[in-house]
Short mmCIF file of C-alpha atoms in Angstrom, two decimals:
data_model
loop_
_atom_site.label_atom_id
_atom_site.label_comp_id
_atom_site.label_asym_id
_atom_site.label_seq_id
_atom_site.Cartn_x
_atom_site.Cartn_y
_atom_site.Cartn_z
CA MET A 29 -22.80 37.57 52.37
CA ILE A 30 -24.08 35.77 49.26
CA GLU A 31 -27.17 34.55 51.14
CA LYS A 32 -27.82 38.08 52.46
CA ARG A 33 -27.67 39.49 48.92
CA SER A 34 -29.91 36.70 47.63
CA ARG A 35 -32.53 37.46 50.30
CA ARG A 36 -32.29 41.19 49.56
CA GLN A 37 -32.79 40.61 45.84
CA HIS A 38 -35.77 38.38 46.63
CA GLU A 39 -37.28 41.18 48.74
CA ILE A 40 -36.78 43.68 45.91
CA ILE A 41 -38.48 41.35 43.42
CA THR A 42 -41.37 40.81 45.84
CA ARG A 43 -41.95 44.55 46.08
CA LEU A 44 -41.77 45.05 42.32
CA ARG A 45 -44.33 42.32 41.58
CA SER A 46 -47.09 44.91 41.90
CA GLY A 47 -46.09 46.11 38.44
CA ARG A 48 -45.39 49.64 39.66
CA THR A 49 -42.09 51.48 39.25
CA LEU A 50 -40.56 51.90 42.72
CA SER A 51 -37.89 54.42 43.59
CA VAL A 52 -34.46 53.53 44.88
CA THR A 53 -35.16 55.56 48.00
CA ALA A 54 -38.42 53.73 48.72
CA LEU A 55 -36.77 50.35 48.31
CA ALA A 56 -33.86 51.42 50.51
CA ASN A 57 -36.25 52.55 53.25
CA ASP A 58 -38.24 49.30 53.06
CA LEU A 59 -35.10 47.17 53.27
CA ALA A 60 -33.30 49.39 55.80
CA VAL A 61 -30.21 49.68 53.61
CA SER A 62 -28.48 52.48 51.75
CA ASP A 63 -29.50 53.80 48.34
CA GLU A 64 -26.17 52.60 46.94
CA THR A 65 -26.82 49.05 48.21
CA VAL A 66 -30.17 49.04 46.40
CA ARG A 67 -28.56 50.39 43.23
CA ARG A 68 -26.00 47.56 43.34
CA GLU A 69 -28.73 44.93 43.69
CA LEU A 70 -30.74 46.54 40.90
CA ARG A 71 -27.72 46.43 38.60
CA THR A 72 -27.33 42.72 39.34
CA LEU A 73 -31.02 42.01 38.73
CA GLU A 74 -30.93 44.01 35.50
CA ASP A 75 -27.91 42.00 34.32
CA GLN A 76 -29.93 38.83 35.02
CA GLY A 77 -32.80 40.14 32.91
CA VAL A 78 -35.17 40.38 35.86
CA ILE A 79 -35.85 44.12 36.08
CA ILE A 80 -35.58 47.31 34.07
CA ARG A 81 -33.88 50.24 35.77
CA GLU A 82 -35.45 53.63 35.17
CA HIS A 83 -34.45 57.09 36.33
CA GLY A 84 -34.36 56.86 40.10
CA GLY A 85 -36.07 53.47 40.32
CA ALA A 86 -36.93 50.15 38.70
CA ARG A 87 -39.78 47.94 37.51
CA MET A 88 -40.20 44.28 36.61
CA MET A 89 -39.31 43.28 33.08
CA THR A 90 -41.77 40.37 32.90
CA PRO A 91 -44.23 38.68 35.26
CA VAL A 92 -42.50 36.40 37.75
CA HIS A 93 -45.42 34.32 38.96
CA GLU A 94 -46.17 30.99 37.33
CA GLY A 95 -49.45 30.38 39.10
CA PRO A 96 -50.39 27.96 41.89
CA LEU A 97 -49.19 24.36 41.86
CA HIS A 98 -52.59 22.81 41.15
CA GLN A 99 -52.99 25.01 38.07
CA ARG A 100 -49.50 24.24 36.77
CA MET A 101 -50.01 20.50 37.33
CA GLU A 102 -52.70 20.61 34.66
CA GLU A 103 -50.52 22.35 32.05
CA ASN A 104 -49.00 19.93 29.49
CA ALA A 105 -50.04 17.09 31.80
CA ASP A 106 -49.81 14.38 29.11
CA ALA A 107 -46.25 15.37 28.23
CA LYS A 108 -45.27 15.54 31.91
CA LEU A 109 -46.66 12.07 32.49
CA ARG A 110 -44.64 10.61 29.61
CA ILE A 111 -41.53 12.34 30.89
CA ALA A 112 -42.21 11.06 34.41
CA ARG A 113 -42.53 7.46 33.27
CA ALA A 114 -39.27 7.66 31.32
CA ALA A 115 -37.41 9.40 34.14
CA ALA A 116 -38.58 6.91 36.75
CA GLU A 117 -36.90 4.11 34.80
CA LEU A 118 -33.57 5.78 35.56
CA VAL A 119 -34.02 5.62 39.35
CA ASP A 120 -32.93 2.42 41.10
CA ASP A 121 -34.08 0.97 44.39
CA GLY A 122 -31.95 2.28 47.23
CA ALA A 123 -30.98 5.51 45.47
CA ILE A 124 -30.41 8.79 47.30
CA VAL A 125 -32.40 11.37 45.35
CA PHE A 126 -33.18 15.04 45.68
CA ILE A 127 -36.50 15.97 44.06
CA ASP A 128 -37.45 19.61 43.69
CA SER A 129 -40.93 21.12 43.83
CA GLY A 130 -41.54 21.64 40.10
CA THR A 131 -44.66 20.11 38.60
CA THR A 132 -42.77 17.68 36.36
CA SER A 133 -40.77 16.54 39.39
CA CYS A 134 -44.05 15.94 41.21
CA PHE A 135 -45.19 13.76 38.30
CA ILE A 136 -41.94 11.80 38.55
CA ALA A 137 -42.38 11.27 42.30
CA ARG A 138 -45.76 9.64 41.63
CA GLN A 139 -44.04 7.17 39.30
CA LEU A 140 -41.55 6.18 42.02
CA VAL A 141 -44.09 4.76 44.47
CA ASP A 142 -43.05 1.20 43.60
CA ARG A 143 -39.34 1.82 44.27
CA ARG A 144 -38.00 0.52 47.53
CA ALA A 145 -35.57 1.86 50.12
CA LEU A 146 -35.21 5.27 48.52
CA THR A 147 -33.65 8.11 50.46
CA VAL A 148 -35.63 11.14 49.33
CA ILE A 149 -34.56 14.72 50.02
CA THR A 150 -37.13 17.30 48.96
CA ASN A 151 -38.52 20.75 49.61
CA SER A 152 -41.94 19.76 48.22
CA LEU A 153 -44.88 18.80 50.41
CA ARG A 154 -46.41 16.93 47.47
CA VAL A 155 -43.30 14.83 46.89
CA ALA A 156 -43.03 14.13 50.61
CA SER A 157 -46.67 13.01 50.73
CA ASP A 158 -46.23 10.66 47.76
CA LEU A 159 -42.97 9.01 48.80
CA GLY A 160 -42.81 9.24 52.58
CA ALA A 161 -43.74 6.34 54.88
CA ILE A 162 -43.82 3.67 52.12
CA ASN A 163 -41.57 0.86 50.96
CA ASN A 164 -38.92 1.40 53.63
CA ASN A 165 -38.10 4.84 52.20
CA ARG A 166 -36.32 7.47 54.24
CA LEU A 167 -37.60 11.02 53.79
CA PHE A 168 -35.83 14.30 54.56
CA LEU A 169 -38.11 17.31 54.11
CA ALA A 170 -36.65 20.81 54.10
CA GLY A 171 -38.49 23.21 56.35
CA GLY A 172 -38.76 26.95 56.79
CA GLN A 173 -41.46 29.32 55.55
CA MET A 174 -43.86 27.59 53.19
CA ASP A 175 -44.73 29.08 49.82
CA TYR A 176 -48.42 28.20 49.56
CA ASP A 177 -48.58 28.60 45.78
CA TYR A 178 -45.72 26.15 45.29
CA ARG A 179 -46.59 23.96 48.32
CA ALA A 180 -42.88 23.98 49.04
CA PHE A 181 -40.10 25.42 51.18
CA SER A 182 -37.33 27.36 49.47
CA ASP A 183 -36.26 30.13 51.83
CA HIS A 184 -32.75 30.35 53.30
CA VAL A 185 -33.63 27.86 56.07
CA ALA A 186 -34.65 25.24 53.51
CA GLN A 187 -31.62 26.01 51.37
CA ASP A 188 -29.25 25.53 54.30
CA TYR A 189 -30.87 22.19 55.11
CA VAL A 190 -30.65 20.82 51.57
CA ARG A 191 -27.07 22.01 51.16
CA GLY A 192 -25.92 19.39 53.68
CA PHE A 193 -26.90 16.37 51.53
CA THR A 194 -24.97 14.63 48.73
CA PRO A 195 -27.55 12.84 46.54
CA HIS A 196 -26.70 10.25 43.93
CA LEU A 197 -29.21 11.97 41.66
CA ALA A 198 -31.06 15.28 41.63
CA ILE A 199 -34.36 15.36 39.76
CA LEU A 200 -34.99 18.94 38.75
CA SER A 201 -37.48 20.96 36.77
CA VAL A 202 -36.84 24.28 35.04
CA GLY A 203 -38.69 27.45 34.05
CA GLY A 204 -36.90 28.00 30.76
CA ILE A 205 -34.04 26.69 28.64
CA SER A 206 -32.09 29.07 26.42
CA LEU A 207 -29.00 28.65 24.28
CA GLU A 208 -27.80 32.08 25.36
CA ARG A 209 -28.89 32.17 29.01
CA GLY A 210 -28.77 28.50 29.96
CA LEU A 211 -31.23 27.17 32.53
CA MET A 212 -33.59 29.64 34.18
CA ASP A 213 -36.39 29.77 36.71
CA PHE A 214 -39.07 32.24 37.84
CA HIS A 215 -38.91 31.89 41.63
CA PRO A 216 -35.75 33.16 43.40
CA GLY A 217 -35.92 30.55 46.15
CA GLU A 218 -36.50 27.68 43.74
CA ALA A 219 -33.65 28.96 41.56
CA ALA A 220 -31.35 28.95 44.58
CA MET A 221 -32.49 25.44 45.48
CA SER A 222 -31.62 24.28 41.96
CA ARG A 223 -28.15 25.80 42.20
CA ILE A 224 -27.55 23.88 45.41
CA ALA A 225 -28.68 20.63 43.81
CA TYR A 226 -26.38 21.13 40.83
CA ALA A 227 -23.47 21.76 43.19
CA THR A 228 -24.03 18.83 45.58
CA SER A 229 -25.43 15.98 43.46
CA GLN A 230 -23.37 13.34 41.68
CA ARG A 231 -25.67 13.54 38.66
CA VAL A 232 -28.54 15.82 37.63
CA LEU A 233 -31.63 14.70 35.72
CA LEU A 234 -33.44 17.64 34.19
CA ALA A 235 -37.08 16.97 33.31
CA ALA A 236 -38.52 19.50 30.88
CA ASP A 237 -41.38 19.36 28.42
CA GLY A 238 -40.99 20.99 25.02
CA SER A 239 -42.66 24.23 26.08
CA LYS A 240 -39.63 25.04 28.26
CA ILE A 241 -37.13 24.86 25.40
CA GLY A 242 -36.46 28.31 24.02
CA ARG A 243 -38.53 29.86 26.80
CA TYR A 244 -37.12 32.81 28.70
CA ALA A 245 -37.48 32.91 32.48
CA LEU A 246 -36.14 35.35 35.03
CA ILE A 247 -33.21 33.95 37.00
CA GLN A 248 -30.29 31.87 35.80
CA THR A 249 -29.76 28.63 37.67
CA ALA A 250 -27.10 26.67 35.76
CA ALA A 251 -25.42 26.14 32.42
CA LEU A 252 -26.71 23.62 29.90
CA SER A 253 -23.42 21.77 30.37
CA ASP A 254 -24.32 21.08 34.02
CA VAL A 255 -27.09 18.66 33.01
CA ASP A 256 -26.18 14.96 32.98
CA ILE A 257 -29.54 13.59 31.80
CA LEU A 258 -32.24 15.49 29.92
CA VAL A 259 -35.68 13.88 29.74
CA THR A 260 -38.08 15.67 27.42
CA ASP A 261 -41.06 14.86 25.24
CA THR A 262 -39.99 16.31 21.89
CA PRO A 263 -36.87 15.79 19.74
CA LEU A 264 -34.32 18.59 20.02
CA ASP A 265 -33.53 20.77 17.04
CA SER A 266 -29.94 20.83 15.83
CA ASP A 267 -28.82 23.77 17.98
CA TYR A 268 -30.17 22.30 21.21
CA ALA A 269 -28.99 18.81 20.29
CA ALA A 270 -25.48 20.21 19.96
CA ALA A 271 -25.81 22.11 23.26
CA PHE A 272 -26.82 18.91 25.08
CA ALA A 273 -24.37 16.64 23.22
CA HIS A 274 -22.51 15.99 26.49
CA ALA A 275 -25.66 14.70 28.22
CA GLU A 276 -27.78 11.58 27.96
CA VAL A 277 -30.95 12.72 26.21
CA VAL A 278 -34.12 10.68 26.65
CA ILE A 279 -37.14 11.46 24.47
CA ALA A 280 -40.27 10.23 26.20
#
């Protein structure tokens, strides 16, 4: 039931990305569900800060697309590289790690090419390419329908696959970090993948450059208290330092 609602909400967001206001009736016809079902999903998405409901319909509150992977890899690249080097020091040979498809996570994967006997679970083609078939690593790549912009798999098939693992450490990225809203992402599938990682991993390492702190994204993924290790490139101000007091904070 939860997965069905998640897929339905994803479909609604996909249709609203055009920037137009769409009616409840049109969305219901597209999704082959009742008007009341659409209204319920719209209320949920509005509560999450994703959409704005208008008379008889809805529109997106903010853009949901971050841009293709190659473009995002170039943004704040120096900071991401420093974070990656610091994060890699926290990964031991033989570890079981989940690595998501965020750009900072991809930077971290590149810094792990000298580790040996890793068990790597990922939904990212880039991570799989960097860490598969070397140093006696084992690689488990989630499949399903590929998102070509993200070069990753995050649909319900990929989510079901990743849910079966119990990593020692999850290495995750994030779209935004807010004192009020917690951890957020832009992509519904990637947000769901993050929730799974938080639920199944012994420890979570969140890698986030300073631009993510105080930034608002679309979909909540976890609470700040769910992070075990935060690796960032800038010192935290007093409010965020207090919010992450429970975690190990590494400033790269």
